[in-house]
């Protein structure tokens, strides 16, 4: 009966201590490295892709004389069956029957140890061995955090196999970029509350409209969609005969959406062989070489950069990065929400109190947020929005159903009030930070020329279906105000002589 030593873990970085431990503990057993979260990469929790982790494990095994098998284990929702699922993964991948009779488990995570113990396995401690309590070895994740923090002593603690793989594939820079990213969360997204299924459906439904908006301005060559979502607009571009010789490139920060792009490509959704996707946060540094991109497209992205970054500082850095990677004569096409002209003027906003509950005060949201927010009147939603919105926001009650506030604040609420399914995500974003004049000033200041086709528009569907039925806008003297613009289309070109 073949003896096995099961060594589960994420194994992003291997340490000298682990190698010493395995030489002692394995004996003539085969070491089975169950690499968990194998389908995750480029996130704070899982910065290293599986194939690089596997390479380091195989290199360590060869250097240390270990007989090893490396098995990927995809991430699952938290479950008490994690150990059993891992064992089944090993059996499917290798044909080995892993049992308490032929396998010892090496683990230093108490919760995981308990799961294997419950299945009858003998578990031997690694870094948490009581015999080492006086001078405990550093755990691999702590060594990786040394690397992320710029502490070069990580090289002394890491096994030479990891040092070599990290060096050859430039993983040191990659780890530091993703772990220290101020915007992206642990799982590779912008917010933990975002329902990505809803976003994928919305991207697909709006792709044809978005492509129709920008199609005539696209310059063939290297075409990039930054914040490409699930790749729906690039699918539209892929169908254009005039772009059949172009490279189509998608950049997406949210892991869930990036994985959907890769899946689509693997399923043959694109006919152009030169379709590429990058899982990157553009605020983390340059993605493309200077003067290398003919067309950059961004849809509903710049307000997120404003919201999740340092507002104008982050947005200016982003605009400058696009200018830098754009070829002379190239174009950036930006379609997004926009603040109203004169966004700081005071207005009176009348809101319905009869279309839902009026609890009298906002609450700390918990449980079924969507159900609670959906049940509020429009006026009561304003109170809740003011509590949850993470940007400066204020209003003065004028009567039971009328408040005084700035036009920009009014539109920030009105354009967000109908998204209860993603309420805690939507209230993290500001739509009306910049009005059209601000945009033009920023673009020209960076060096772009603003094309005459650039313009601000109002979404009349939103007016008819979401604003007029429950709200009205007035000047402080009571005279009515028309609903302002809600969106902008910016066509910015890099001058030929730059």
CSV table of C-alpha atoms in Angstrom, one decimal:
chain,number,residue,atom,x,y,z
A,1,UNK,CA,0.0,0.0,0.0
A,2,UNK,CA,1.4,3.3,-1.1
A,3,UNK,CA,2.0,5.7,1.8
A,4,UNK,CA,0.9,9.3,1.3
A,5,UNK,CA,1.6,12.6,3.1
A,6,UNK,CA,-1.2,15.0,2.3
A,7,UNK,CA,-0.1,18.7,2.5
A,8,UNK,CA,-3.1,21.0,1.9
A,9,UNK,CA,-2.7,24.7,1.6
A,10,UNK,CA,-2.7,27.7,-0.8
A,11,UNK,CA,1.1,27.3,-1.2
A,12,UNK,CA,1.8,30.8,-2.7
A,13,UNK,CA,5.3,30.8,-1.2
A,14,UNK,CA,7.3,27.8,0.0
A,15,UNK,CA,9.7,28.1,3.0
A,16,UNK,CA,13.0,26.5,4.0
A,17,UNK,CA,11.3,25.3,7.1
A,18,UNK,CA,8.6,23.5,5.1
A,19,UNK,CA,11.3,21.7,3.1
A,20,UNK,CA,13.1,20.6,6.3
A,21,UNK,CA,9.8,19.4,7.7
A,22,UNK,CA,8.9,17.4,4.6
A,23,UNK,CA,12.3,15.7,4.5
A,24,UNK,CA,11.7,14.5,8.0
A,25,UNK,CA,8.0,13.7,7.9
A,26,UNK,CA,7.6,12.2,4.5
A,27,UNK,CA,10.2,9.4,4.6
A,28,UNK,CA,9.3,7.1,1.7
A,29,UNK,CA,5.8,8.5,1.4
A,30,UNK,CA,4.5,10.5,-1.6
A,31,UNK,CA,3.8,14.1,-0.8
A,32,UNK,CA,0.4,15.1,-2.2
A,33,UNK,CA,0.3,18.9,-2.4
A,34,UNK,CA,-3.4,19.9,-2.5
A,35,UNK,CA,-3.2,23.5,-3.7
A,36,UNK,CA,-6.4,25.2,-2.6
A,37,UNK,CA,-7.9,28.3,-4.3
A,38,UNK,CA,-6.2,27.0,-7.5
A,39,UNK,CA,-8.7,28.9,-9.7
A,40,UNK,CA,-7.9,32.3,-8.1
A,41,UNK,CA,-5.1,34.7,-8.9
A,42,UNK,CA,-4.2,38.3,-8.7
A,43,UNK,CA,-6.2,38.9,-5.6
A,44,UNK,CA,-5.0,40.0,-2.1
A,45,UNK,CA,-5.9,36.6,-0.7
A,46,UNK,CA,-4.5,34.6,-3.7
A,47,UNK,CA,-1.9,36.7,-5.6
A,48,UNK,CA,-0.1,33.9,-7.3
A,49,UNK,CA,-1.6,31.8,-10.2
A,50,UNK,CA,-1.8,28.1,-9.7
A,51,UNK,CA,0.6,27.2,-12.5
A,52,UNK,CA,3.4,29.3,-10.9
A,53,UNK,CA,2.7,27.7,-7.5
A,54,UNK,CA,2.9,24.3,-9.1
A,55,UNK,CA,6.2,25.2,-10.7
A,56,UNK,CA,7.8,26.1,-7.4
A,57,UNK,CA,6.5,23.0,-5.7
A,58,UNK,CA,7.9,20.8,-8.5
A,59,UNK,CA,11.3,22.6,-8.3
A,60,UNK,CA,11.4,22.2,-4.5
A,61,UNK,CA,10.6,18.5,-4.8
A,62,UNK,CA,13.4,17.9,-7.3
A,63,UNK,CA,15.9,19.9,-5.2
A,64,UNK,CA,14.9,18.1,-1.9
A,65,UNK,CA,14.5,14.6,-3.3
A,66,UNK,CA,10.8,14.4,-2.6
A,67,UNK,CA,8.3,12.3,-4.6
A,68,UNK,CA,5.4,14.7,-5.1
A,69,UNK,CA,2.0,15.0,-6.7
A,70,UNK,CA,0.5,18.4,-7.2
A,71,UNK,CA,-3.3,18.6,-7.3
A,72,UNK,CA,-5.3,21.8,-7.9
A,73,UNK,CA,-8.4,22.3,-5.7
A,74,UNK,CA,-10.8,25.0,-6.8
A,75,UNK,CA,-12.2,27.4,-4.3
A,76,UNK,CA,-15.6,26.6,-2.8
A,77,UNK,CA,-18.0,28.4,-0.5
A,78,UNK,CA,-17.2,27.8,3.2
A,79,UNK,CA,-18.2,24.3,4.1
A,80,UNK,CA,-17.6,21.7,6.8
A,81,UNK,CA,-17.1,19.2,3.9
A,82,UNK,CA,-13.9,21.0,2.7
A,83,UNK,CA,-11.6,18.1,3.7
A,84,UNK,CA,-13.8,15.5,2.1
A,85,UNK,CA,-14.0,17.6,-1.1
A,86,UNK,CA,-10.2,17.9,-1.2
A,87,UNK,CA,-9.8,14.1,-0.8
A,88,UNK,CA,-12.3,13.5,-3.7
A,89,UNK,CA,-10.4,16.0,-5.8
A,90,UNK,CA,-7.2,14.1,-5.3
A,91,UNK,CA,-8.9,10.8,-6.2
A,92,UNK,CA,-10.4,12.2,-9.4
A,93,UNK,CA,-7.1,13.9,-10.4
A,94,UNK,CA,-4.7,11.1,-9.6
A,95,UNK,CA,-6.6,7.9,-9.1
A,96,UNK,CA,-5.2,7.6,-5.6
A,97,UNK,CA,-7.6,6.4,-2.9
A,98,UNK,CA,-6.8,8.7,0.1
A,99,UNK,CA,-7.8,7.0,3.4
A,100,UNK,CA,-6.9,7.4,7.0
A,101,UNK,CA,-5.1,4.0,6.7
A,102,UNK,CA,-2.6,5.1,4.0
A,103,UNK,CA,-2.5,8.9,4.5
A,104,UNK,CA,-1.1,11.3,7.1
A,105,UNK,CA,-2.2,14.9,6.9
A,106,UNK,CA,0.3,17.8,7.5
A,107,UNK,CA,-1.4,21.0,8.6
A,108,UNK,CA,-1.1,24.0,10.8
A,109,UNK,CA,-4.5,25.6,10.4
A,110,UNK,CA,-6.7,24.5,13.4
A,111,UNK,CA,-10.0,24.7,11.6
A,112,UNK,CA,-8.7,22.6,8.7
A,113,UNK,CA,-7.0,20.2,11.1
A,114,UNK,CA,-10.4,19.6,12.8
A,115,UNK,CA,-12.0,18.7,9.5
A,116,UNK,CA,-9.5,16.0,8.7
A,117,UNK,CA,-9.5,14.7,12.2
A,118,UNK,CA,-13.3,14.3,12.0
A,119,UNK,CA,-12.7,12.1,9.0
A,120,UNK,CA,-10.4,9.9,11.0
A,121,UNK,CA,-7.0,11.1,9.6
A,122,UNK,CA,-3.9,11.5,11.7
A,123,UNK,CA,-2.8,15.1,11.5
A,124,UNK,CA,0.8,16.2,12.2
A,125,UNK,CA,1.5,19.8,13.0
A,126,UNK,CA,3.9,21.9,10.8
A,127,UNK,CA,4.6,25.4,12.0
A,128,UNK,CA,2.4,25.1,15.1
A,129,UNK,CA,4.3,22.1,16.5
A,130,UNK,CA,4.3,22.5,20.3
A,131,UNK,CA,7.9,21.4,20.3
A,132,UNK,CA,8.8,24.6,18.4
A,133,UNK,CA,6.8,26.9,20.7
A,134,UNK,CA,9.9,28.5,22.1
A,135,UNK,CA,11.1,29.6,18.6
A,136,UNK,CA,8.2,29.1,16.2
A,137,UNK,CA,9.0,29.2,12.5
A,138,UNK,CA,7.5,31.9,10.4
A,139,UNK,CA,4.4,30.8,8.4
A,140,UNK,CA,4.5,31.1,4.6
A,141,UNK,CA,1.9,33.8,4.4
A,142,UNK,CA,3.8,35.9,6.9
A,143,UNK,CA,6.9,35.5,4.7
A,144,UNK,CA,4.8,36.6,1.7
A,145,UNK,CA,3.7,39.6,3.6
A,146,UNK,CA,7.4,40.5,4.3
A,147,UNK,CA,7.8,40.4,0.5
A,148,UNK,CA,4.8,42.6,0.0
A,149,UNK,CA,6.0,45.1,2.5
A,150,UNK,CA,9.4,45.4,0.8
A,151,UNK,CA,11.3,43.5,3.5
A,152,UNK,CA,14.1,41.7,1.6
A,153,UNK,CA,14.6,39.2,4.5
A,154,UNK,CA,11.8,37.2,2.9
A,155,UNK,CA,14.5,35.7,0.6
A,156,UNK,CA,16.3,34.2,3.7
A,157,UNK,CA,13.1,32.4,4.9
A,158,UNK,CA,11.7,31.4,1.5
A,159,UNK,CA,12.9,28.2,-0.2
A,160,UNK,CA,15.2,28.7,-3.1
A,161,UNK,CA,12.6,27.2,-5.4
A,162,UNK,CA,10.2,30.0,-4.6
A,163,UNK,CA,12.9,32.7,-4.8
A,164,UNK,CA,13.8,31.4,-8.3
A,165,UNK,CA,10.3,31.2,-9.6
A,166,UNK,CA,9.4,34.6,-8.2
A,167,UNK,CA,12.5,36.1,-9.8
A,168,UNK,CA,12.1,34.5,-13.2
A,169,UNK,CA,8.4,35.4,-13.6
A,170,UNK,CA,8.6,38.8,-11.9
A,171,UNK,CA,6.1,37.7,-9.2
A,172,UNK,CA,7.7,40.0,-6.6
A,173,UNK,CA,6.4,43.1,-8.4
A,174,UNK,CA,3.0,41.4,-9.0
A,175,UNK,CA,2.5,40.4,-5.4
A,176,UNK,CA,3.4,43.9,-4.1
A,177,UNK,CA,1.1,45.5,-6.6
A,178,UNK,CA,-2.0,43.4,-5.8
A,179,UNK,CA,-1.4,43.1,-2.0
A,180,UNK,CA,-0.8,46.8,-1.5
A,181,UNK,CA,-3.6,47.9,-3.9
A,182,UNK,CA,-5.8,50.5,-2.1
A,183,UNK,CA,-8.8,49.8,-4.2
A,184,UNK,CA,-9.2,46.1,-4.9
A,185,UNK,CA,-10.7,43.8,-2.2
A,186,UNK,CA,-9.4,40.5,-0.9
A,187,UNK,CA,-11.3,38.6,-3.5
A,188,UNK,CA,-10.4,40.8,-6.5
A,189,UNK,CA,-13.3,43.1,-6.7
A,190,UNK,CA,-14.3,46.7,-5.8
A,191,UNK,CA,-16.8,45.9,-3.1
A,192,UNK,CA,-17.8,42.8,-1.2
A,193,UNK,CA,-21.5,43.5,-1.6
A,194,UNK,CA,-21.7,43.7,-5.3
A,195,UNK,CA,-24.0,41.2,-7.0
A,196,UNK,CA,-22.0,40.3,-10.1
A,197,UNK,CA,-24.7,38.2,-11.7
A,198,UNK,CA,-26.8,41.4,-12.0
A,199,UNK,CA,-23.9,43.2,-13.5
A,200,UNK,CA,-23.2,40.5,-16.1
A,201,UNK,CA,-26.8,40.6,-17.2
A,202,UNK,CA,-26.8,44.4,-17.4
A,203,UNK,CA,-23.5,44.4,-19.4
A,204,UNK,CA,-24.9,41.9,-21.9
A,205,UNK,CA,-28.3,43.8,-22.3
A,206,UNK,CA,-26.6,47.1,-22.9
A,207,UNK,CA,-23.7,46.1,-25.1
A,208,UNK,CA,-25.4,46.7,-28.5
A,209,UNK,CA,-26.4,50.2,-27.4
A,210,UNK,CA,-22.9,51.0,-26.1
A,211,UNK,CA,-21.3,49.8,-29.2
A,212,UNK,CA,-23.7,51.9,-31.4
A,213,UNK,CA,-22.7,54.9,-29.3
A,214,UNK,CA,-19.0,54.6,-29.9
A,215,UNK,CA,-18.6,52.6,-33.1
A,216,UNK,CA,-17.9,55.5,-35.5
A,217,UNK,CA,-15.2,56.9,-33.3
A,218,UNK,CA,-13.2,53.6,-32.9
A,219,UNK,CA,-9.8,53.7,-34.7
A,220,UNK,CA,-8.6,50.2,-35.9
A,221,UNK,CA,-5.4,48.8,-34.5
A,222,UNK,CA,-4.9,47.9,-30.9
A,223,UNK,CA,-8.3,48.4,-29.2
A,224,UNK,CA,-8.7,48.3,-25.5
A,225,UNK,CA,-11.8,48.2,-23.3
A,226,UNK,CA,-10.8,49.1,-19.8
A,227,UNK,CA,-13.3,47.8,-17.2
A,228,UNK,CA,-14.6,45.5,-19.9
A,229,UNK,CA,-17.0,43.7,-17.6
A,230,UNK,CA,-17.9,40.3,-19.1
A,231,UNK,CA,-16.5,41.3,-22.5
A,232,UNK,CA,-19.9,42.1,-24.1
A,233,UNK,CA,-18.8,45.3,-26.0
A,234,UNK,CA,-15.7,43.5,-27.3
A,235,UNK,CA,-18.0,40.8,-28.7
A,236,UNK,CA,-19.7,43.6,-30.7
A,237,UNK,CA,-16.3,44.8,-31.9
A,238,UNK,CA,-15.4,41.3,-32.9
A,239,UNK,CA,-18.3,41.2,-35.4
A,240,UNK,CA,-17.1,44.3,-37.2
A,241,UNK,CA,-15.4,43.4,-40.6
A,242,UNK,CA,-13.4,46.6,-40.5
A,243,UNK,CA,-11.7,45.5,-37.3
A,244,UNK,CA,-10.9,42.0,-38.3
A,245,UNK,CA,-7.1,42.8,-38.3
A,246,UNK,CA,-7.3,44.6,-35.0
A,247,UNK,CA,-6.2,43.4,-31.6
A,248,UNK,CA,-9.1,43.4,-29.1
A,249,UNK,CA,-8.0,43.7,-25.5
A,250,UNK,CA,-10.1,43.6,-22.4
A,251,UNK,CA,-8.9,44.8,-18.9
A,252,UNK,CA,-11.1,43.9,-15.9
A,253,UNK,CA,-10.3,44.3,-12.2
A,254,UNK,CA,-13.2,42.2,-10.8
A,255,UNK,CA,-12.1,38.5,-10.7
A,256,UNK,CA,-15.7,37.2,-11.3
A,257,UNK,CA,-16.0,39.3,-14.5
A,258,UNK,CA,-12.5,38.5,-15.7
A,259,UNK,CA,-13.2,34.8,-15.3
A,260,UNK,CA,-16.4,35.2,-17.4
A,261,UNK,CA,-14.3,36.8,-20.1
A,262,UNK,CA,-11.8,34.0,-20.2
A,263,UNK,CA,-14.7,31.4,-20.2
A,264,UNK,CA,-16.3,33.1,-23.2
A,265,UNK,CA,-13.1,33.1,-25.1
A,266,UNK,CA,-12.6,29.4,-24.4
A,267,UNK,CA,-16.1,28.7,-25.6
A,268,UNK,CA,-15.5,30.3,-28.9
A,269,UNK,CA,-17.4,33.6,-28.4
A,270,UNK,CA,-14.8,35.5,-30.5
A,271,UNK,CA,-13.9,34.8,-34.1
A,272,UNK,CA,-10.8,37.2,-34.0
A,273,UNK,CA,-7.8,35.1,-32.8
A,274,UNK,CA,-6.2,38.3,-31.4
A,275,UNK,CA,-8.5,38.7,-28.4
A,276,UNK,CA,-6.8,39.0,-25.0
A,277,UNK,CA,-7.9,39.7,-21.4
A,278,UNK,CA,-5.9,41.1,-18.5
A,279,UNK,CA,-6.9,40.9,-14.9
A,280,UNK,CA,-5.5,44.2,-13.7
A,281,UNK,CA,-6.3,47.3,-11.7
A,282,UNK,CA,-5.4,50.2,-13.9
A,283,UNK,CA,-4.7,52.4,-10.9
A,284,UNK,CA,-1.9,50.1,-9.9
A,285,UNK,CA,0.4,51.3,-12.7
A,286,UNK,CA,0.7,51.2,-16.4
A,287,UNK,CA,-0.8,48.2,-18.2
A,288,UNK,CA,0.4,49.1,-21.7
A,289,UNK,CA,3.6,50.5,-23.2
A,290,UNK,CA,3.7,54.2,-24.1
A,291,UNK,CA,2.2,55.1,-27.4
A,292,UNK,CA,1.0,51.6,-28.1
A,293,UNK,CA,-2.9,51.8,-28.1
A,294,UNK,CA,-5.0,53.2,-30.9
A,295,UNK,CA,-8.4,53.2,-29.2
A,296,UNK,CA,-9.3,53.0,-25.6
A,297,UNK,CA,-12.9,52.6,-24.5
A,298,UNK,CA,-14.3,53.0,-21.0
A,299,UNK,CA,-17.9,52.5,-20.1
A,300,UNK,CA,-19.2,53.4,-16.6
A,301,UNK,CA,-15.7,53.3,-15.2
A,302,UNK,CA,-14.4,56.7,-14.5
A,303,UNK,CA,-17.0,57.4,-11.7
A,304,UNK,CA,-15.7,54.3,-10.0
A,305,UNK,CA,-12.1,55.5,-10.2
A,306,UNK,CA,-13.3,58.8,-8.7
A,307,UNK,CA,-15.3,57.0,-6.0
A,308,UNK,CA,-12.9,54.2,-4.9
A,309,UNK,CA,-9.7,56.1,-5.4
A,310,UNK,CA,-8.7,59.6,-4.2
A,311,UNK,CA,-11.3,61.4,-6.4
A,312,UNK,CA,-9.6,64.0,-8.7
A,313,UNK,CA,-6.1,62.8,-7.8
A,314,UNK,CA,-6.9,59.2,-8.9
A,315,UNK,CA,-8.9,60.3,-11.9
A,316,UNK,CA,-6.1,62.6,-13.2
A,317,UNK,CA,-3.6,59.8,-12.8
A,318,UNK,CA,-5.9,57.5,-14.8
A,319,UNK,CA,-6.4,60.1,-17.6
A,320,UNK,CA,-2.7,60.7,-17.8
A,321,UNK,CA,-2.0,56.9,-18.0
A,322,UNK,CA,-4.4,56.7,-20.9
A,323,UNK,CA,-2.8,59.7,-22.6
A,324,UNK,CA,0.6,58.0,-22.1
A,325,UNK,CA,-0.4,54.7,-23.7
A,326,UNK,CA,-2.3,56.3,-26.6
A,327,UNK,CA,-0.6,56.6,-30.0
A,328,UNK,CA,-0.4,60.1,-31.5
A,329,UNK,CA,-3.7,60.5,-33.3
A,330,UNK,CA,-5.3,57.8,-31.2
A,331,UNK,CA,-8.5,58.2,-29.3
A,332,UNK,CA,-10.0,57.6,-25.9
A,333,UNK,CA,-13.8,57.2,-25.8
A,334,UNK,CA,-15.4,57.6,-22.4
A,335,UNK,CA,-19.1,57.0,-21.7
A,336,UNK,CA,-20.2,57.5,-18.2
A,337,UNK,CA,-22.6,59.2,-15.8
A,338,UNK,CA,-22.0,62.9,-15.4
A,339,UNK,CA,-22.9,65.6,-12.9
A,340,UNK,CA,-25.4,68.3,-13.9
A,341,UNK,CA,-24.3,71.7,-15.1
A,342,UNK,CA,-24.3,74.0,-12.1
A,343,UNK,CA,-24.2,71.0,-9.7
A,344,UNK,CA,-23.6,73.2,-6.7
A,345,UNK,CA,-26.7,75.4,-7.0
A,346,UNK,CA,-29.4,74.9,-4.4
A,347,UNK,CA,-32.7,73.3,-5.5
A,348,UNK,CA,-35.9,72.1,-3.9
A,349,UNK,CA,-36.7,68.4,-4.5
A,350,UNK,CA,-40.2,67.1,-4.0
A,351,UNK,CA,-40.4,63.3,-3.2
A,352,UNK,CA,-43.3,60.9,-2.9
A,353,UNK,CA,-44.2,59.8,0.6
A,354,UNK,CA,-47.0,57.5,-0.6
A,355,UNK,CA,-45.1,54.8,-2.5
A,356,UNK,CA,-43.8,52.9,0.5
A,357,UNK,CA,-43.1,53.0,4.2
A,358,UNK,CA,-42.0,56.1,6.1
A,359,UNK,CA,-40.3,54.8,9.3
A,360,UNK,CA,-39.2,58.3,10.3
A,361,UNK,CA,-35.5,57.7,10.6
A,362,UNK,CA,-32.8,55.7,8.7
A,363,UNK,CA,-31.5,52.4,10.2
A,364,UNK,CA,-28.3,50.4,10.3
A,365,UNK,CA,-28.9,48.0,7.4
A,366,UNK,CA,-28.6,44.3,8.0
A,367,UNK,CA,-30.2,41.1,6.8
A,368,UNK,CA,-32.3,41.4,3.6
A,369,UNK,CA,-31.2,44.9,2.6
A,370,UNK,CA,-32.9,44.8,-0.8
A,371,UNK,CA,-36.3,44.0,0.7
A,372,UNK,CA,-36.0,46.7,3.3
A,373,UNK,CA,-35.0,49.5,0.9
A,374,UNK,CA,-37.6,48.4,-1.7
A,375,UNK,CA,-40.3,48.8,1.0
A,376,UNK,CA,-39.4,52.5,1.7
A,377,UNK,CA,-41.1,55.5,0.1
A,378,UNK,CA,-38.9,57.6,-2.1
A,379,UNK,CA,-38.7,60.3,0.6
A,380,UNK,CA,-37.7,57.7,3.2
A,381,UNK,CA,-35.1,56.3,0.8
A,382,UNK,CA,-33.5,59.8,0.8
A,383,UNK,CA,-33.0,59.5,4.5
A,384,UNK,CA,-31.5,56.1,4.2
A,385,UNK,CA,-29.3,57.2,1.3
A,386,UNK,CA,-28.0,60.1,3.4
A,387,UNK,CA,-26.9,57.6,6.1
A,388,UNK,CA,-25.3,55.1,3.8
A,389,UNK,CA,-23.7,57.4,1.1
A,390,UNK,CA,-20.0,57.6,2.0
A,391,UNK,CA,-19.5,61.0,0.4
A,392,UNK,CA,-20.5,64.4,1.9
A,393,UNK,CA,-24.2,64.7,1.6
A,394,UNK,CA,-26.7,67.0,3.2
A,395,UNK,CA,-30.2,68.4,2.9
A,396,UNK,CA,-32.6,70.6,4.7
A,397,UNK,CA,-36.3,69.6,5.1
A,398,UNK,CA,-38.6,72.2,3.8
A,399,UNK,CA,-41.9,70.3,4.3
A,400,UNK,CA,-42.9,66.7,4.7
A,401,UNK,CA,-42.2,65.9,1.1
A,402,UNK,CA,-39.8,68.7,0.0
A,403,UNK,CA,-36.1,69.1,0.8
A,404,UNK,CA,-33.5,71.7,-0.1
A,405,UNK,CA,-30.1,70.4,-1.3
A,406,UNK,CA,-27.6,71.0,-4.1
A,407,UNK,CA,-28.5,69.9,-7.6
A,408,UNK,CA,-25.6,67.5,-7.7
A,409,UNK,CA,-26.6,65.8,-4.5
A,410,UNK,CA,-30.2,65.6,-5.7
A,411,UNK,CA,-29.1,63.7,-8.9
A,412,UNK,CA,-26.7,61.5,-7.0
A,413,UNK,CA,-29.7,60.2,-4.9
A,414,UNK,CA,-32.2,60.1,-7.8
A,415,UNK,CA,-29.9,58.1,-10.1
A,416,UNK,CA,-29.2,55.6,-7.3
A,417,UNK,CA,-32.5,55.2,-5.5
A,418,UNK,CA,-33.8,52.3,-7.7
A,419,UNK,CA,-31.0,49.9,-7.1
A,420,UNK,CA,-32.0,48.1,-3.8
A,421,UNK,CA,-30.4,44.9,-4.9
A,422,UNK,CA,-26.9,46.5,-4.8
A,423,UNK,CA,-27.7,49.3,-2.3
A,424,UNK,CA,-24.6,49.0,-0.2
A,425,UNK,CA,-22.5,48.9,-3.3
A,426,UNK,CA,-24.2,51.8,-5.1
A,427,UNK,CA,-24.0,54.0,-2.0
A,428,UNK,CA,-20.2,53.7,-2.2
A,429,UNK,CA,-20.1,55.5,-5.5
A,430,UNK,CA,-20.6,59.2,-6.5
A,431,UNK,CA,-22.0,59.8,-9.9
A,432,UNK,CA,-22.0,63.6,-9.9
A,433,UNK,CA,-18.5,64.5,-8.9
A,434,UNK,CA,-17.7,66.2,-12.2
A,435,UNK,CA,-19.9,68.1,-14.6
A,436,UNK,CA,-19.2,68.5,-18.3
A,437,UNK,CA,-17.0,71.6,-18.0
A,438,UNK,CA,-14.9,69.9,-15.4
A,439,UNK,CA,-14.3,67.0,-17.7
A,440,UNK,CA,-13.2,69.2,-20.6
A,441,UNK,CA,-10.8,71.1,-18.4
A,442,UNK,CA,-9.2,67.9,-17.1
A,443,UNK,CA,-8.8,66.3,-20.5
A,444,UNK,CA,-7.2,69.4,-22.1
A,445,UNK,CA,-5.0,69.9,-19.0
A,446,UNK,CA,-3.6,66.4,-19.5
A,447,UNK,CA,-2.9,67.0,-23.2
A,448,UNK,CA,-5.9,65.6,-25.0
A,449,UNK,CA,-8.0,67.5,-27.6
A,450,UNK,CA,-11.7,67.2,-26.9
A,451,UNK,CA,-13.5,66.2,-30.1
A,452,UNK,CA,-16.6,68.3,-31.1
A,453,UNK,CA,-18.6,65.1,-31.0
A,454,UNK,CA,-18.3,65.1,-27.2
A,455,UNK,CA,-21.6,65.9,-25.5
A,456,UNK,CA,-23.7,65.5,-22.3
A,457,UNK,CA,-27.1,63.8,-22.5
A,458,UNK,CA,-30.1,63.1,-20.4
A,459,UNK,CA,-31.5,59.6,-20.1
A,460,UNK,CA,-35.1,60.2,-20.8
A,461,UNK,CA,-36.1,56.7,-20.0
A,462,UNK,CA,-34.9,57.3,-16.5
A,463,UNK,CA,-36.9,60.6,-16.4
A,464,UNK,CA,-40.1,59.0,-17.6
A,465,UNK,CA,-39.9,55.8,-15.6
A,466,UNK,CA,-38.0,56.6,-12.4
A,467,UNK,CA,-38.1,60.4,-11.8
A,468,UNK,CA,-41.3,61.9,-13.0
A,469,UNK,CA,-43.6,59.4,-11.2
A,470,UNK,CA,-42.2,60.1,-7.8
A,471,UNK,CA,-40.2,63.3,-7.8
A,472,UNK,CA,-40.1,66.9,-9.2
A,473,UNK,CA,-37.4,69.6,-9.2
A,474,UNK,CA,-37.9,73.3,-8.4
A,475,UNK,CA,-35.9,76.4,-7.8
A,476,UNK,CA,-36.0,77.8,-4.2
A,477,UNK,CA,-38.6,80.3,-5.4
A,478,UNK,CA,-40.9,77.5,-6.4
A,479,UNK,CA,-40.6,77.7,-10.2
A,480,UNK,CA,-40.1,74.3,-11.9
A,481,UNK,CA,-36.8,73.0,-13.1
A,482,UNK,CA,-36.3,70.6,-15.9
A,483,UNK,CA,-34.3,67.4,-15.2
A,484,UNK,CA,-30.6,68.0,-16.0
A,485,UNK,CA,-28.2,65.9,-18.0
A,486,UNK,CA,-27.2,62.5,-16.5
A,487,UNK,CA,-24.5,61.1,-18.9
A,488,UNK,CA,-21.5,62.2,-21.0
A,489,UNK,CA,-19.8,60.9,-24.1
A,490,UNK,CA,-16.2,62.2,-24.3
A,491,UNK,CA,-14.1,61.7,-27.4
A,492,UNK,CA,-10.5,62.7,-26.5
A,493,UNK,CA,-7.7,62.5,-29.1
A,494,UNK,CA,-4.0,62.7,-28.6
A,495,UNK,CA,-2.6,65.3,-31.0
A,496,UNK,CA,-0.5,63.9,-33.9
A,497,UNK,CA,2.5,66.1,-33.0
A,498,UNK,CA,2.9,64.8,-29.4
